[in-house]
XYZ file of N, CA and C in Angstrom:
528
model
N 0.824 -1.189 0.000
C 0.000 0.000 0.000
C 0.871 1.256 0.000
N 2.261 1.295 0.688
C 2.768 2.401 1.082
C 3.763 2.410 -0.249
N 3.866 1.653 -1.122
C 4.806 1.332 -2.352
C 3.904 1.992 -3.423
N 2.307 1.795 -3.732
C 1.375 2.281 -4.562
C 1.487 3.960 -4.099
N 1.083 4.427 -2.699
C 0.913 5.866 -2.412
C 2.346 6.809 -2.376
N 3.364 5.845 -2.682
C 4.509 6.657 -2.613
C 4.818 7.155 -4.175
N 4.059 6.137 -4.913
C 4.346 5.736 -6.403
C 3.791 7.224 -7.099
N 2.293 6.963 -7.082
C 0.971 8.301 -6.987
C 1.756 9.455 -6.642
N 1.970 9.417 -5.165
C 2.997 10.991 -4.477
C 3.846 11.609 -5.414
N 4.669 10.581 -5.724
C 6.008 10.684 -6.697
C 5.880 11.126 -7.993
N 4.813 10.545 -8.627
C 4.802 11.377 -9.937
C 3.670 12.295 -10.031
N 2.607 12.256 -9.189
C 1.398 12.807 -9.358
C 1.507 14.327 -8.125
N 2.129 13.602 -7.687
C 1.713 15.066 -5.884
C 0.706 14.614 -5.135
N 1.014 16.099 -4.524
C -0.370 15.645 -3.224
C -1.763 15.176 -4.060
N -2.173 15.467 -5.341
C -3.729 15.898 -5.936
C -3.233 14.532 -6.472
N -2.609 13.658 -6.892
C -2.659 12.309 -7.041
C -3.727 11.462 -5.882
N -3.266 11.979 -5.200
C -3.980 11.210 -3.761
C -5.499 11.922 -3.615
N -5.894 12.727 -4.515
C -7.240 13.632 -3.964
C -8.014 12.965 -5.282
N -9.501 12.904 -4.750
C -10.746 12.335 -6.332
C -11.571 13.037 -5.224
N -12.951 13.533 -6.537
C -13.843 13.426 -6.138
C -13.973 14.646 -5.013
N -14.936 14.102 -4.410
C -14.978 14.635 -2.668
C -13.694 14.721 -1.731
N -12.658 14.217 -2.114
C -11.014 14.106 -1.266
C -11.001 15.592 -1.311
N -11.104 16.412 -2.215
C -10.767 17.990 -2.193
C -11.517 18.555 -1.041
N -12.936 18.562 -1.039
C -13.958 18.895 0.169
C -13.192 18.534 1.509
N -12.791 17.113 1.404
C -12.740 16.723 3.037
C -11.661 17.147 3.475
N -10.632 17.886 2.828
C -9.573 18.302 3.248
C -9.610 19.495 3.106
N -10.272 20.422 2.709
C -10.308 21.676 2.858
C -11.357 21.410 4.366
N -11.748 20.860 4.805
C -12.719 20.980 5.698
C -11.869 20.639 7.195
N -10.937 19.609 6.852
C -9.606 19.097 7.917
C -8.734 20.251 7.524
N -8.494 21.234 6.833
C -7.704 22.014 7.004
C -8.804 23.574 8.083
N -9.620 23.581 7.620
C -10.522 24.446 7.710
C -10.030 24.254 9.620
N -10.336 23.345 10.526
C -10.787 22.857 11.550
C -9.433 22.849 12.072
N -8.496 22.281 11.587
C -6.584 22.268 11.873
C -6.686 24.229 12.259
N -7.004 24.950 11.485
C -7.114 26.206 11.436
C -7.615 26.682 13.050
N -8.799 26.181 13.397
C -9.658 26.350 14.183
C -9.255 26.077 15.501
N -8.631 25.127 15.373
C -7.624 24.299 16.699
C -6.651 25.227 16.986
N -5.520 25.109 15.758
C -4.499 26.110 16.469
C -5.185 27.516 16.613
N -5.837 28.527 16.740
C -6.209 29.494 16.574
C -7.095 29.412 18.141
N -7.311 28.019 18.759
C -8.381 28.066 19.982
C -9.651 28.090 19.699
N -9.812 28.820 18.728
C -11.827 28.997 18.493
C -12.575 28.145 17.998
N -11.895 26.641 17.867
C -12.702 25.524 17.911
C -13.817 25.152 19.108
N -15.174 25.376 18.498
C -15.969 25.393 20.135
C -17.251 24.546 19.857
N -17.723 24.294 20.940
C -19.224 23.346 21.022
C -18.810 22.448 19.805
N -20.290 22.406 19.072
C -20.372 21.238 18.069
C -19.263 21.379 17.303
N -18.535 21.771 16.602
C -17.261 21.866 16.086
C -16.468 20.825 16.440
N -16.016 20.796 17.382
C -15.292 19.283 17.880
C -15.668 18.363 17.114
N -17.074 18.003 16.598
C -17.592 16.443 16.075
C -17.174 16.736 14.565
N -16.723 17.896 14.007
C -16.052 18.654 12.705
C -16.966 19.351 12.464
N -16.398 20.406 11.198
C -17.229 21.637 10.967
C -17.620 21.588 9.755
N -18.119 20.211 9.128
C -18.529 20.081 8.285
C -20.053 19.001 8.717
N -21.009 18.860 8.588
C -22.019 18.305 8.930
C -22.296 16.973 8.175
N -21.474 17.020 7.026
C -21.969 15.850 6.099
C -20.536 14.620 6.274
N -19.492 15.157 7.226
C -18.237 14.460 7.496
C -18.342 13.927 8.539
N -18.363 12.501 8.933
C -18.827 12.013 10.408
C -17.784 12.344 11.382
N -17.465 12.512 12.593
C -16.444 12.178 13.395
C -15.139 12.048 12.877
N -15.240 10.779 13.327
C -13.669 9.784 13.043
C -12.894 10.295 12.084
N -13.561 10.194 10.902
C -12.767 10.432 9.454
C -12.618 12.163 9.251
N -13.397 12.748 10.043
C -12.721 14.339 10.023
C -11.317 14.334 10.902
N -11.488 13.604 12.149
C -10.546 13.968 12.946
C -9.142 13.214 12.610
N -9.392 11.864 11.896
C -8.155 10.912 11.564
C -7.459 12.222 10.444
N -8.268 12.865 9.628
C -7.431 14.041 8.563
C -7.105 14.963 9.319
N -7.751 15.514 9.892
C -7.503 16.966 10.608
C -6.578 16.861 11.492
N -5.809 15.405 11.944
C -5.008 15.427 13.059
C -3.560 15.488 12.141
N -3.676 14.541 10.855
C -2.621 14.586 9.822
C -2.310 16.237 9.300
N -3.577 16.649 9.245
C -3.168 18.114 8.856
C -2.741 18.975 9.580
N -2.763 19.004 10.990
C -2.337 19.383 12.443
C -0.651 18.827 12.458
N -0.778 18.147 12.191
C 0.724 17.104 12.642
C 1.795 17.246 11.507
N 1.235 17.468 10.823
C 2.204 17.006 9.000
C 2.068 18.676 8.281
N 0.869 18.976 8.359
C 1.024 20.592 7.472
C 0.191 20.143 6.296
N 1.371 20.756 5.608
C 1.207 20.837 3.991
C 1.146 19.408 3.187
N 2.215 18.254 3.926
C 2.091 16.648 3.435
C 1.105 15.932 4.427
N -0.013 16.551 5.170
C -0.901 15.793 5.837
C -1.838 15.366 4.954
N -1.979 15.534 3.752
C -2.544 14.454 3.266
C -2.081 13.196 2.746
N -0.489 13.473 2.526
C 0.535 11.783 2.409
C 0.291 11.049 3.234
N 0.339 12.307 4.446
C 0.489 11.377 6.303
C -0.734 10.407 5.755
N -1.891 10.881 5.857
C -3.555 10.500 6.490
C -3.125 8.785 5.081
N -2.992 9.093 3.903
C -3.310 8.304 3.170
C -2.265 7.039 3.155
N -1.116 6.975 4.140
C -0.014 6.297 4.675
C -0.413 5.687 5.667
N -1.233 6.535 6.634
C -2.280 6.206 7.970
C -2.900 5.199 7.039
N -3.812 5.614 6.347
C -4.976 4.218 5.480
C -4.171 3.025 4.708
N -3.099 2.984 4.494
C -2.532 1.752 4.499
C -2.000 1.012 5.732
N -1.646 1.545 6.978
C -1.647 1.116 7.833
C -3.401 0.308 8.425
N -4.386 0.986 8.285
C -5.756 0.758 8.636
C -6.183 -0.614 7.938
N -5.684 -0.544 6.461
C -5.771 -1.597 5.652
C -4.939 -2.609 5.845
N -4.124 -2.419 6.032
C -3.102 -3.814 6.333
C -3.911 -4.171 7.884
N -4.494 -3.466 8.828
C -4.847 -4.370 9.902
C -6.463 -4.777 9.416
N -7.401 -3.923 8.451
C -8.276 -4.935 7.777
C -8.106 -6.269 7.643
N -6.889 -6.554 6.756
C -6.539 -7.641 6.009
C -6.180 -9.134 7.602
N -5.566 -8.200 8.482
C -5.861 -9.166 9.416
C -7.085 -9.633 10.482
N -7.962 -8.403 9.921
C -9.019 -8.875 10.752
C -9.981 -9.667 9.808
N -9.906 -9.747 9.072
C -10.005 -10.546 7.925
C -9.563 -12.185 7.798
N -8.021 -12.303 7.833
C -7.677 -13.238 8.511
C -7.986 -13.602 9.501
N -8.825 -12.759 10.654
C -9.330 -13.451 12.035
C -10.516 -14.184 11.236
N -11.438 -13.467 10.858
C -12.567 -13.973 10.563
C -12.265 -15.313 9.983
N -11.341 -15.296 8.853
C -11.602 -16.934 8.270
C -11.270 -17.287 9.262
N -10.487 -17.627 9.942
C -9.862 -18.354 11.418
C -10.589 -18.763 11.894
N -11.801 -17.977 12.454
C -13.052 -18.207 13.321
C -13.827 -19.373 12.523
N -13.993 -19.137 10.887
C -14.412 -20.028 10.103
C -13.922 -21.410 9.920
N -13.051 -20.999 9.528
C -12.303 -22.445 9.385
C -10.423 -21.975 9.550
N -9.502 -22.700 10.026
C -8.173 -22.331 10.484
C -7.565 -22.594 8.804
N -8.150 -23.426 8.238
C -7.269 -23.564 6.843
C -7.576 -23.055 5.686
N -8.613 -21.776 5.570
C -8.934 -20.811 4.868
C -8.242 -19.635 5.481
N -7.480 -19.713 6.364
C -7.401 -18.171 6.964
C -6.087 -17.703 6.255
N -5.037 -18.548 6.270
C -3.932 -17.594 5.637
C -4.790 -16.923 3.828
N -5.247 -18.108 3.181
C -5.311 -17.621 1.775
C -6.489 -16.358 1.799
N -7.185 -16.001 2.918
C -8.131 -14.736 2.990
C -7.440 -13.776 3.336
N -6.203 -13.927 4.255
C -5.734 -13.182 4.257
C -4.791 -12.438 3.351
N -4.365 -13.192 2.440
C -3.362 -12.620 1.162
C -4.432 -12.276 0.275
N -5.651 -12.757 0.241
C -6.147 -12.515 -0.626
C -6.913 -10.288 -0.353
N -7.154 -10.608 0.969
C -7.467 -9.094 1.059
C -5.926 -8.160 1.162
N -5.143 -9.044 1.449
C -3.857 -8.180 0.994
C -3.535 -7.773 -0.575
N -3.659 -8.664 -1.878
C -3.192 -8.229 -3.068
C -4.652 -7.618 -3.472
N -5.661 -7.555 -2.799
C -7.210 -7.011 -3.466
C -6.496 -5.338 -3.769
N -7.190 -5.477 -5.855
C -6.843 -4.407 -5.870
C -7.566 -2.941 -5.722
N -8.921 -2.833 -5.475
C -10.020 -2.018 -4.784
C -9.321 -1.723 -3.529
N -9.010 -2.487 -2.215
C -8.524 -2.233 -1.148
C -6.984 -1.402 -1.278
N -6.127 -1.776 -2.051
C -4.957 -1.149 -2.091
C -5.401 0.314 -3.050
N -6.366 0.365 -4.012
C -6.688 1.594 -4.417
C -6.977 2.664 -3.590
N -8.216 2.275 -2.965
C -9.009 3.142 -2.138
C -8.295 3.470 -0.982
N -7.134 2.367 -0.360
C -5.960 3.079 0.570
C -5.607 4.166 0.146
N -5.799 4.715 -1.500
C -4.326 5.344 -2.004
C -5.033 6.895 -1.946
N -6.083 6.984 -1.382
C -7.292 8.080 -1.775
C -7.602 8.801 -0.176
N -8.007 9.607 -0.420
C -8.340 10.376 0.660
C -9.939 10.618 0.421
N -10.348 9.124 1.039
C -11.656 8.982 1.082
C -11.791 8.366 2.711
N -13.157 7.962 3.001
C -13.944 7.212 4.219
C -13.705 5.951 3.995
N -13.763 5.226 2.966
C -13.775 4.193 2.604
C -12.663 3.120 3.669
N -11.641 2.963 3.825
C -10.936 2.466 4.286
C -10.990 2.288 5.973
N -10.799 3.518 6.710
C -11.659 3.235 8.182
C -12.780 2.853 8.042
N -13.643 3.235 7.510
C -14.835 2.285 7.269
C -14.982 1.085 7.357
N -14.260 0.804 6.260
C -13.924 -0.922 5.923
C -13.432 -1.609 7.028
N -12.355 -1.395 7.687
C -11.691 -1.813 8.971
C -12.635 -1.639 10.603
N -13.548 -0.867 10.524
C -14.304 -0.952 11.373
C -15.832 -1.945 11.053
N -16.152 -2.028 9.852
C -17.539 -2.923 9.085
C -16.845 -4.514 9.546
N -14.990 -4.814 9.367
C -14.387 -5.775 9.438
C -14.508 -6.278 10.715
N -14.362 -5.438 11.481
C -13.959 -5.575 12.790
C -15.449 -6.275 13.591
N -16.271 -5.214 13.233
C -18.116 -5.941 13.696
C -18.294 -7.243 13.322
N -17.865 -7.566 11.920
C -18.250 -8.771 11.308
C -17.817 -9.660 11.757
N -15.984 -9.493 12.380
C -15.157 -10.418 13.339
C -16.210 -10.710 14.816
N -16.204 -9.907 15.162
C -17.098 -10.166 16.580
C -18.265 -10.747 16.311
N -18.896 -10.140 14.989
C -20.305 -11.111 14.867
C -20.333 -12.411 15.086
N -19.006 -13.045 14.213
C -18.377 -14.489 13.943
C -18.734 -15.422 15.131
N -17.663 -14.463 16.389
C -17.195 -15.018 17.294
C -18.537 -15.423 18.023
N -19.036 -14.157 18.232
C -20.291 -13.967 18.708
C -21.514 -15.626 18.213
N -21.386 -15.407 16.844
C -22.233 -16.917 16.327
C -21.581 -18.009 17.101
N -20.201 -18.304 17.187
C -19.196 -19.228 17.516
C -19.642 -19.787 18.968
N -19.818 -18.763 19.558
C -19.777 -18.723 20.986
C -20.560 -17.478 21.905
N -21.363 -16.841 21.731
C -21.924 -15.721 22.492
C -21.103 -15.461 23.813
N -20.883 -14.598 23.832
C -20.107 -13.742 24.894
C -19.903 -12.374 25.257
N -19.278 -11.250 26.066
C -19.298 -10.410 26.432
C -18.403 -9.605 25.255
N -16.960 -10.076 25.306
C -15.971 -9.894 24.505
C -16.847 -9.749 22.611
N -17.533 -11.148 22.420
C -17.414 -10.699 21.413
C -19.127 -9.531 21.220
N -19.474 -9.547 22.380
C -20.311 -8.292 21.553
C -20.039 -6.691 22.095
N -18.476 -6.708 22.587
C -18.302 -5.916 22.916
C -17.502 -5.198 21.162
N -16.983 -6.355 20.693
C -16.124 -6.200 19.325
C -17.388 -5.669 18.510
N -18.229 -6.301 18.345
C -19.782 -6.050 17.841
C -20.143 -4.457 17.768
N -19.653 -3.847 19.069
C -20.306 -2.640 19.283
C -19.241 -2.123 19.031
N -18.137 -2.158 18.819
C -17.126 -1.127 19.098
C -16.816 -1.008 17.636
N -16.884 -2.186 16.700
C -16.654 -2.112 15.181
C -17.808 -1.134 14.574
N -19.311 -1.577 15.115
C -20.700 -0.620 14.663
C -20.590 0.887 15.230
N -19.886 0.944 16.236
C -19.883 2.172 16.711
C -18.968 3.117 15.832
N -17.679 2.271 15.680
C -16.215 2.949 14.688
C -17.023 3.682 13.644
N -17.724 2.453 12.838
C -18.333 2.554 11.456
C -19.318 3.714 11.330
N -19.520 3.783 12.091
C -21.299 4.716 12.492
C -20.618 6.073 12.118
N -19.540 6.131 13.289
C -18.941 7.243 13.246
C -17.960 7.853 12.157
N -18.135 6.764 11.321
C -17.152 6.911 10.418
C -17.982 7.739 9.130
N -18.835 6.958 8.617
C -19.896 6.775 7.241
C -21.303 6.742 8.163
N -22.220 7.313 8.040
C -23.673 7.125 8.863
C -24.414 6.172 8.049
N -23.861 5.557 6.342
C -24.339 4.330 5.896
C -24.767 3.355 6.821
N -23.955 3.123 7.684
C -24.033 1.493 8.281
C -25.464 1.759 9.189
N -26.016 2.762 9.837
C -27.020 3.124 10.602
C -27.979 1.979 10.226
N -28.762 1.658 8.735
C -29.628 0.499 8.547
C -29.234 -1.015 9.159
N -28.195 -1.083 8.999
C -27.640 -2.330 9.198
C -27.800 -2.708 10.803
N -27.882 -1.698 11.816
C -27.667 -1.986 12.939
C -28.697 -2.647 13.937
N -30.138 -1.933 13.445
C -30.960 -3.195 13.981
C -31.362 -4.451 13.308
N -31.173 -4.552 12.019
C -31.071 -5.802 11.542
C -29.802 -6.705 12.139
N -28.923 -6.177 12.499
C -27.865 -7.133 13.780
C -28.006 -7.558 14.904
């Protein structure tokens, strides 16, 4: 992942790494980076100062843009290959839970997926997303496997990530 976004960086720049909506969400993590150092970040602002940007995924940019500057969007999209490579192992948990001799090949397999190594390369939601949708689905597993505290604590903490991430997953949650 960090071999593809260095690749992009290298010949493309920072706007290699930007599609779409990536321009919005980072003028909006810069907007708020602004707001912080300056102090006059106040009340609802904290949850970001954009209304249509959930939580998580304002603050995972806005902290890169706080921390890094001008290459906080390399940082954040270096961050999402890190996020993705621990997908890929929660991923590997899941087959595990399934069966122990499907788990390595799920796991290489969400490692060379080339959608997952794309959408790392982007300064989108997509990726915390994914790693938190992963993470619920792991606990769901366990949860089928064996009902327990632990795993519906994974349950809530993956639906909660996600929630906060993308407000998509909201349908999904009482059907769980």
């Amino acid at each position: 992942r960090w071999i593809y976004t260095l690749s992009i960086y290298a010949t493309m720049g920072g706007g290699g790494l930007l599609v779409g909506d990536s321009t919005g969400y980072l003028s909006d993590a810069r907007n708020m980076a602004g707001l912080i150092a300056s102090g006059k970040l106040a009340g609802w602002q904290w949850l970001g100062t954009d209304m249509s940007t959930m939580p998580v995924f304002a603050w995972l940019l806005t902290l890169n843009v706080l921390v890094f500057g001008e290459h906080g969007t390399l940082a954040y999209v270096l961050q999402q290959g890190v996020l993705d490579a621990a997908t890929c192992l929660v991923i590997y948990g899941m087959a595990a839970t399934l069966a122990e001799k499907i788990a390595l090949a799920s796991g290489i397999a969400a490692a060379i997926n080339p959608t997952q190594i794309v959408m790392a390369g982007i300064v989108y939601t997509d990726t915390p997303f994914l790693l938190f949708v992963a993470i619920s689905l792991y606990g769901a597993l366990r949860w089928i496997r064996q009902p327990s505290l632990d795993s519906s604590l994974i349950v809530g903490i993956g639906l909660g990530g996600a929630l906060l991430t993308r407000i998509v997953i909201a349908p999904w949650i009482p059907v769980l």
